[in-house]
Every structure is written in structure tokens, then in C-alpha cells.
Amino acid sequence: MSGITDFDSLRRAMAENSERPEGPARNARAEQLLAEAEQLGIPLAVIEALGHQLKVYNYSSEKDKMFVPFARLLRMWDERPEDFDEYEVHTLHWVFKWMSSGMLDQPHVPLASVEKWLGEMEHRYRLAGHSERAVRSAEFSVAAHVGDLARAERAYAAWLAADRDNMADCHACELHGQGWWQAERGRDAEALELWAPVLEGEFTCAHEPHTVLASSLTPLLRLGRTDEARAHHLRGFRLVRGMESMRGAYADHVEFCALTGNEARGLELLAERPAYFTDDGHPRSRLDFLSVVTLLMDRLEELGLGGRQVPGPAGRAWTARELATHARAEALALAARFDERNGTSYVSERARARMEQRPLVDRLPLGVRVVRQVSAPVVVAPPAPVTAAEQPDLSALLAEARRLSDTLQPNATEAWAAASRAAEGVELDARDSAEIVDHEAMDRGPEGAELFERAAELYAQAGDLGEALAARTRAAYVRALTGRVDEALAAVAEPYDEVLALYADDATGVRQTASVLMGRARILMRRVQEVGEAGGGTVLSDAESAVRELLALVGGYAGDDVRIASRDAEAQAMLAELAVQHGDLEAAVELFGRASAGFVGAGLPWYAVEYEARLAGLAHHLGDISGAERALRAALEHGGAHLEAVGRAQLHLQLAEVLGGRGLSAEAAEHALEAAHWADEAGEGPTLGAWARQQLGGLLLRQGRWAEAAEVLESALPDLSAETHGDGAVVQTQWWLGDCLSELGEHREAAERRLQAAEIAKEWPEQHDHATLAHLAAESLGAAGLPAEADRAYARAGELWRSLGNVHGLVRSLRARAWLALRADDGEGAARELMAGAVRDCEAALGAGAADEEARERLVAELGHTHRQFGDLLARSASDDADDDSIRAVLEDALSQVTEAIAVFASLGDHALHSRTGAELAAGWLEADLSRPARAAARARAVLAAYDGAADADETAQERRAEAEQMLQVVSEQDVGGGLEQGAG
């Protein structure tokens, strides 16, 4: 026994159990409570305990347990209906619907029994005088399940045609069922139109919008409304995550992941609910779940990941391939049981169709962190044997490689590698060999110096002395890249002198000469980067001279050699970097712009990206936000498919920050989302990806998309660290998350986040954030029903506000503590003292003198609000059990405080009009409670006069006028002899 001694304690225990999480523990407690109810000897107690048991079974994975308690309830009703009160009679008939759907969901219950039960439901509803709406809805469910589409359409029409009464499902559930049918019949747009009132929050219930959000995912994808689908997944999964009874909706979210390229996310969802694989109390939702597990595993197999370990039924390890086989067999066996019961093949057909779906979107970034990386492994297949006829033509490969490199195409290196492979075992002339070795060296990066030297020898053998000098210069530059700048400068001196001499004698061309001059300039720029300010003017002037010498050669080039044109553009970028070193940022912006335009003009937009990114950073630093935005958009456009993932992520994140700063939160969020995706693709999820998610969460919060923001911010937190991202980023994320959770009504969780943030912020030199977070945590604790904890947090915040000299924060913390104290037993005295303290602090601050007139007016308004709240608190403290004199005394004190508020607000003139009239009306109601109708009427008329001629668009004015009219009506009917005695003067 657990202390159930009477009916009231039983009802309290059932209410407490109803608040527990869904699942076997709650069900077991309901079973225990039924046993204890039976010991009370009160029939209604047993009836209510049976009803409670039915409810918890229905909202769990053990739905099959409902039938026994309902049969008992029905028998009790038939034998002694007088034992049921009005509520339990209603509940009994309501639960008929659960029985109907519950039988349908259990394949061992014969279809004849289901139909018989449907007839029984119709009969009993008719006897009770209920509409047939619920009956037709149940009939529709039966027909739709077995695949009798004609009957389903007839029942659907009859369902909608029947009158709604108190046995009809709630609006939200009905709309879900109606929209589901439209989607089943291929009418996705009609489904979403039906679901709109639920999605927009007009209709809700315990399981809505949870199931509508889940059901809408695939229709939205089919309609191409991917942004909405993403939002519904993030918002909806958050709702169903902790609800054991929602396996079917959970399956919809797994399906969404499989259809949108989010297989890794799908695996995480499976890992969160291992019991869903085996819970057999609701076979129909298990069939749904296993069907989408099969879909997801098949998708992994297609990606070449069939051998990857995945979450599955407990007791053994599973690969994707093994789980696909297991889940398919289990699902189809379940479907066959339903079909055998139904006498159709409809359930199996639908299960197979669900398993065989194809992805609807190749890639739909979600913005959330995914631990498991799911990507197709790189499989290097052995080269297939080729016949002589299929042997690639070496001359054609060389020609294509030259074409690509001459035009500086991004895939030129790959083309030279293909030519090199084709040339194996073939005797080449010196020129061909030189080019192949030269480009292999380029592919080696810092390790290519020796190959460049070999290429130089081959160019010389081929008679191209200019290109030989260019290759030697490239070898020197490679040494500079490895930190050997002095060695590189020494190595480039001879090629530099020689190429100028060759060019003067027309023994080499502009291209080769420009290549050497560019290499030398690059080496000198490396020295600038290494020594920085320590190098003084000599290093900068040497580099600038080299760059200008290059520009003198190629500047203004109008030919069609893109290599020469690119030298001009790169030289402009070098001058820009030197301008930055000189501190001339405006000149750097102009020069980076020239460099970018030069590359774009030469048909090489992907080379412009680096300089557009630099341009964006400088423009942002100079306050040219629109210029930064233009540069970042250009970089993303010009980079196109050639951008590496990490570069793409950085550009998207920078653009998100710029757009967010301009208040364009929706577009900024799109770029933050892309940044998070590409950071993950680059393997930078814990670093750059965490930044992007943090920004995305904040941008979603700005749009009021609380659930999506919370999901993203929660996924960012594990990767954010003070060491990598700074403790400010961690605090801001916790702060934003607390705001989201507060808006979602998850107040205890909001308090935890705010307290965690406050704990970090308390170490900062400036304590305003610490105080604000402590205050917000107190608000959340109060909303969570934890008054003692809230009071301590408000007290902590108040101490901080006092130390900061922030009177507004201090006064508000005192007022909040006063209201909390009033809720406690014998807390009226403490509440009065706290509110009086708030008044004193306001008055003291005003007496000390404010810094300016605006600050003074804010303090005066704070004093007015404090008096007003003091009056409201006193009025609320009047106990109905007290004698009339005591009540009158409290109300007089309350009226005195509200009158003070009116006077304070009046001193602020029109700026505080609404506050003054609100207080005036509060005073009027207190006058009425004190049986002073004339005074109350006078206050009402004063409010009406204050708003004489107010615009209709002023909602506050219209509300005040309506309340004043109501007051006049009430006091005109007030019986002077009723209530408290008429007070004097």
C-alpha cells in the first residue's frame, strides 16, 4: 500500500501519476492504484481508477492492455449505471473510440469482432443521444485500414456531414485524420490546408500538433516545400522525443531523414529509442517503425555502408545490412498478419511501398549536430583492363591538359595526371616530359621543389630557356612556402637576372618573364608576412618594387592569354596586402576590388574568391556593411562548385553575420544553415560548425521559431568550449536556449540553462550579464513552481543590481520577491516589507538625482509601477475569511498605493497616459469594493475623458474605454446597502 486511505488521496495519487512520463512505470502505478481503490469500498473510486488505467494504457506502448479494464467498466455500467457520475458516463462513451481503434491495431482481433464492436458503439451512442460523427469516423478508420477505399470515402463524407457534439474528437485530432486521408489519396496540398489551423496553434491537444507535424513531413517534401519540412522536423521531433506512445510519429521523422540525405541523423533517432524495435503492445505502430528502419538501412546499403554498425534491437550488434534484413522480415510478417485478419493485401502493399521510397531531396541541411558521420567510403577500384582500341590517345590527353592549364582551369592538374598515367612506358620528347613533371610538382605543393628543378632541366633540353627559368623560380617559391625565405630569395636572384636579359633580347616571351617576376614578388611577399611590422620599410618597399615591376610588364595587357591577365590581377591583390601593412585600408579595399574584377574579367572568377573574402573583411571593419555583403555574395557566386567545403562554410557564416547585423534574420539563418552543413562536410563540425549552429540558433530565436532554435542550440552546446570559442559564446548560447525554453513553457529547463550561464558570467569583471541571468533564472524558477529557489535567485540578482547601482533591476527583483512571498503561508508581512523596500529604493534614487531628464523619467515611471503593484499585492492579500473591518483596512491601504501611482504617472504627462488610466481603473474597482459607487463612477468618467477622441487603431485606448464603460454599468447597479458599509469622505 502507498498511503491511499480515502477517495481524495486516491484522486491526488491518480493526478500525480498522470503527470509522470509515459511508459511501463506509469502503467504499473495505475494498476497499483486500482488495487487500492478496490479496498476503499466505493464503486465510483473503482470506476475512476479503471478510467485512469485506461488512459495511461492508451498513451503508452501497452495499448493492448486496454481491453480488460474497459470490459469491466462496461459491465459495471450495464449492471449499476447509478454508480457513475456525469463525468464518468461521458468518459465511458468517449473510450468506446479508443476500443475501436485499439482493436483495429491488434491483428489477433478478428475483423468480425471489430465490425461488431463498431455496431455496438453506434447502438450505445444512439441510446445516449450522441451524434453519429464519432461512429462514422471510426468506420472510416476501419475501411481505410483494410483498403476498402469506396467505403472509406463514404464514411469520410458521413463523418464530416454529421454534427459535432461532445463525443467528437477534438478539432486538432479530427483535422489530423482528415489531412492524413487527403495525403494518402495523393492530395498533399489539400492535406496541408486542412492541417494549417493545427500547425498555426489554433487547435491543440495532448498529441497535437505533434502528429500533424510528423505527418506533414513527406507531403511537404513531395511539394518541394523543403524549408517548411525542415522546420516541422526540428519542431515536431522535439515534441515526440519523450513520448513513448508516439512511435508512429517518431517513425515519420526517421523516414524524413532517410528521404533527405540525413541518414546520420536517422541513426541517432534510432539510438534514442531502442525499445521501439521490440515493444509489441501496439503492432500497428511497430509495423510503421520497422518499415522506415528498413528504408533507412537500404539507403545506407546504397551508399556503400551496408557493413556499418547501426543501432538495433538490444542483445547483439547489428550492421546496416543485417538490420535491413531483420526489419524487413519482421515488418512484412506483421503486415501479413494484418492482411490475413483483414482478408486483403492492402497493409503489405503499403508497407512495401514505404520501404521502397526513393530520396525526395539529395541534401537537406538541418543545422543540428550529428555525431555519426555517414558518408560513402571512397573505394579505389582497380583499373579495368582495356583493349588496344580503348587505349586513351596520349596526344589528345596532352592537348587537353595544355588547354586546361593554359586557361587556368581548376581541373588542369587532374588532366596532367591522366596524361602522365597514359605516358607510362612511352618515350616522350623533352617538352612533353617537362610539362608532365612540372605539373606533378605543382600537385606536390611544398614537396615539389626537386621536381621543379627536374622540369627546368627538361625545358632547357627542349630549348625553352624562359620556361626553364620559370620552373626554377617555382622551385624557389616552394622553399619560401616551407619557411626558407632567405634561401628562396637567393635561389631566385639568378633566374630573375637571366629572364630579364632574355626578354630584352626577345629570346623569351611575356608569359615566361611574368612568371619569374611573379615568383620573385611572391617570395618577397612571404618575407613581408613573416617579419610583419618588425621588418620596417625596407621589406615593404622591396616587395612593392617587385610588384610594380611586374605590373609594368603586364599592366593593361589586352591579349587573350589568361595567364598574363591573371598576373595583373594577382599583382593588384599584392598591392592591396601591402596597403593593409601600411594601414591604408581604403586603398586596400580599392585594390582588392581591382584584383577581383581582373580575375572575373579574365574568365577566372574562382580566383577572385580569396580577394573578395578579404575585401569583405576590410569593408566590414570600415563600417561599409553593404560593401561587405556585396563582396561575400560575389565570393559565393564566383566560387561556385570549385569552393572547398571549409571555404564555403566560412563565407556563408560571414554573410550570415553581416545579414543578421542588418536585421535580415530569415536570410541570415539560411546562410548559417549552409555554413553548419559545409563545416560538417569539411570535418569542422566541432569548431566552425559549432559557431554556425550557435549563430543559426540565435537567428531562429529572433524570428520567434523557439522550438527550432532550441533544437539547434542544444546541438551546438556539446561542441562549444571556452578554450575554442570563448566563454562569451557559451554564455550567449545558454542564454538564448533559456529564452527558447521559457517561451516553450519548459521553465525548469530554462532555469537550469540560465543558472549555468550565470555561473560562468559571475567570473567576468563586468557583472551586468551575471545579474541579468540571475534575474531571468529566478523568473523561470518561479514559473516552474519552485518559489523558494526563485526567491533565492531573485535575492542574488538584487544584490548584484544594488552593487551595480541599477535601481530598475533592484526594484524589479524586490517586487518579484514580494509576489512570491505572498504565495507562501503567512507571507503577507514579508510581501509588504519587500514591496515597501522597492518603493524606498526608488524614492532614494530619485532623491539622489538622475544623470539626465530621460533617466529621471524612467525612475519616476518605475516608482509609479511599484506603487501600482503594491496596491495590487495588497488587494490580492485580502482574505475572504477575514472580518469586514480587516478587509476594509487592507483595501484602503491598497487604494492609497494605487492613488499614489496615479499621481506619479500624472506627473509624467502624456508619456504615461496608459499607465495612469490603468491605475485609475484599478482604483475605481477598489472604490466599488469599498461600496463607493460615486467615486468609482468618477474614476471611470476620468478615463473616458482621457481618451476622448482616441483613434480606433489605439487598442489600449479602446480596451480602457470598454473597461470604464463596464465599471459605470456595474456601479450603477450596485446596491448601496450590499457589500461593505459606505465609507465616510
Short mmCIF file of N, CA and C in Angstrom, two decimals, residues 136-160 180-182 184-185 187 346:
data_model
loop_
_atom_site.label_atom_id
_atom_site.label_comp_id
_atom_site.label_asym_id
_atom_site.label_seq_id
_atom_site.Cartn_x
_atom_site.Cartn_y
_atom_site.Cartn_z
N ARG A 136 -19.01 7.41 -37.41
CA ARG A 136 -18.59 7.43 -38.81
C ARG A 136 -17.07 7.60 -38.94
N SER A 137 -16.48 8.36 -38.02
CA SER A 137 -15.03 8.50 -38.01
C SER A 137 -14.37 7.15 -37.74
N ALA A 138 -14.93 6.39 -36.80
CA ALA A 138 -14.39 5.06 -36.51
C ALA A 138 -14.58 4.12 -37.70
N GLU A 139 -15.73 4.21 -38.36
CA GLU A 139 -15.97 3.37 -39.54
C GLU A 139 -14.97 3.72 -40.64
N PHE A 140 -14.71 5.01 -40.82
CA PHE A 140 -13.72 5.43 -41.81
C PHE A 140 -12.37 4.79 -41.52
N SER A 141 -11.95 4.77 -40.25
CA SER A 141 -10.66 4.19 -39.88
C SER A 141 -10.60 2.71 -40.25
N VAL A 142 -11.68 1.99 -40.02
CA VAL A 142 -11.72 0.57 -40.36
C VAL A 142 -11.58 0.39 -41.87
N ALA A 143 -12.37 1.12 -42.63
CA ALA A 143 -12.36 0.97 -44.09
C ALA A 143 -11.02 1.37 -44.69
N ALA A 144 -10.44 2.46 -44.18
CA ALA A 144 -9.15 2.92 -44.70
C ALA A 144 -8.06 1.90 -44.39
N HIS A 145 -8.14 1.30 -43.22
CA HIS A 145 -7.11 0.33 -42.82
C HIS A 145 -7.13 -0.92 -43.71
N VAL A 146 -8.29 -1.43 -44.01
CA VAL A 146 -8.36 -2.68 -44.79
C VAL A 146 -8.25 -2.44 -46.29
N GLY A 147 -8.32 -1.15 -46.70
CA GLY A 147 -8.18 -0.84 -48.12
C GLY A 147 -9.49 -0.80 -48.88
N ASP A 148 -10.63 -0.73 -48.16
CA ASP A 148 -11.93 -0.59 -48.82
C ASP A 148 -12.14 0.90 -49.09
N LEU A 149 -11.54 1.38 -50.17
CA LEU A 149 -11.47 2.83 -50.42
C LEU A 149 -12.84 3.44 -50.67
N ALA A 150 -13.72 2.69 -51.34
CA ALA A 150 -15.06 3.23 -51.62
C ALA A 150 -15.81 3.46 -50.31
N ARG A 151 -15.77 2.45 -49.43
CA ARG A 151 -16.44 2.60 -48.13
C ARG A 151 -15.77 3.71 -47.30
N ALA A 152 -14.45 3.79 -47.40
CA ALA A 152 -13.74 4.84 -46.66
C ALA A 152 -14.19 6.22 -47.10
N GLU A 153 -14.34 6.42 -48.40
CA GLU A 153 -14.79 7.73 -48.89
C GLU A 153 -16.21 8.04 -48.43
N ARG A 154 -17.08 7.01 -48.44
CA ARG A 154 -18.46 7.25 -47.96
C ARG A 154 -18.46 7.60 -46.47
N ALA A 155 -17.68 6.85 -45.68
CA ALA A 155 -17.64 7.10 -44.24
C ALA A 155 -17.01 8.46 -43.95
N TYR A 156 -16.01 8.82 -44.74
CA TYR A 156 -15.35 10.12 -44.57
C TYR A 156 -16.36 11.25 -44.79
N ALA A 157 -17.15 11.13 -45.85
CA ALA A 157 -18.15 12.16 -46.14
C ALA A 157 -19.20 12.22 -45.03
N ALA A 158 -19.62 11.04 -44.54
CA ALA A 158 -20.63 11.00 -43.47
C ALA A 158 -20.07 11.57 -42.17
N TRP A 159 -18.82 11.30 -41.93
CA TRP A 159 -18.15 11.84 -40.72
C TRP A 159 -18.20 13.37 -40.74
N LEU A 160 -17.82 13.96 -41.86
CA LEU A 160 -17.80 15.42 -41.92
C LEU A 160 -19.20 16.02 -41.93
N TRP A 180 -4.62 13.45 -43.06
CA TRP A 180 -3.92 12.20 -43.36
C TRP A 180 -4.56 11.49 -44.55
N TRP A 181 -5.90 11.48 -44.60
CA TRP A 181 -6.59 10.81 -45.70
C TRP A 181 -6.32 11.52 -47.02
N GLN A 182 -6.32 12.84 -47.01
CA GLN A 182 -6.02 13.57 -48.25
C GLN A 182 -4.61 13.24 -48.74
N GLU A 184 -2.93 10.49 -48.10
CA GLU A 184 -2.96 9.10 -48.56
C GLU A 184 -3.49 8.99 -49.99
N ARG A 185 -4.41 9.85 -50.32
CA ARG A 185 -5.02 9.81 -51.65
C ARG A 185 -4.26 10.68 -52.64
N ARG A 187 -3.39 13.88 -52.31
CA ARG A 187 -3.80 15.30 -52.34
C ARG A 187 -3.05 16.06 -51.24
N TYR A 346 -3.73 -5.15 -48.60
CA TYR A 346 -3.51 -3.70 -48.60
C TYR A 346 -2.39 -3.28 -47.65
#
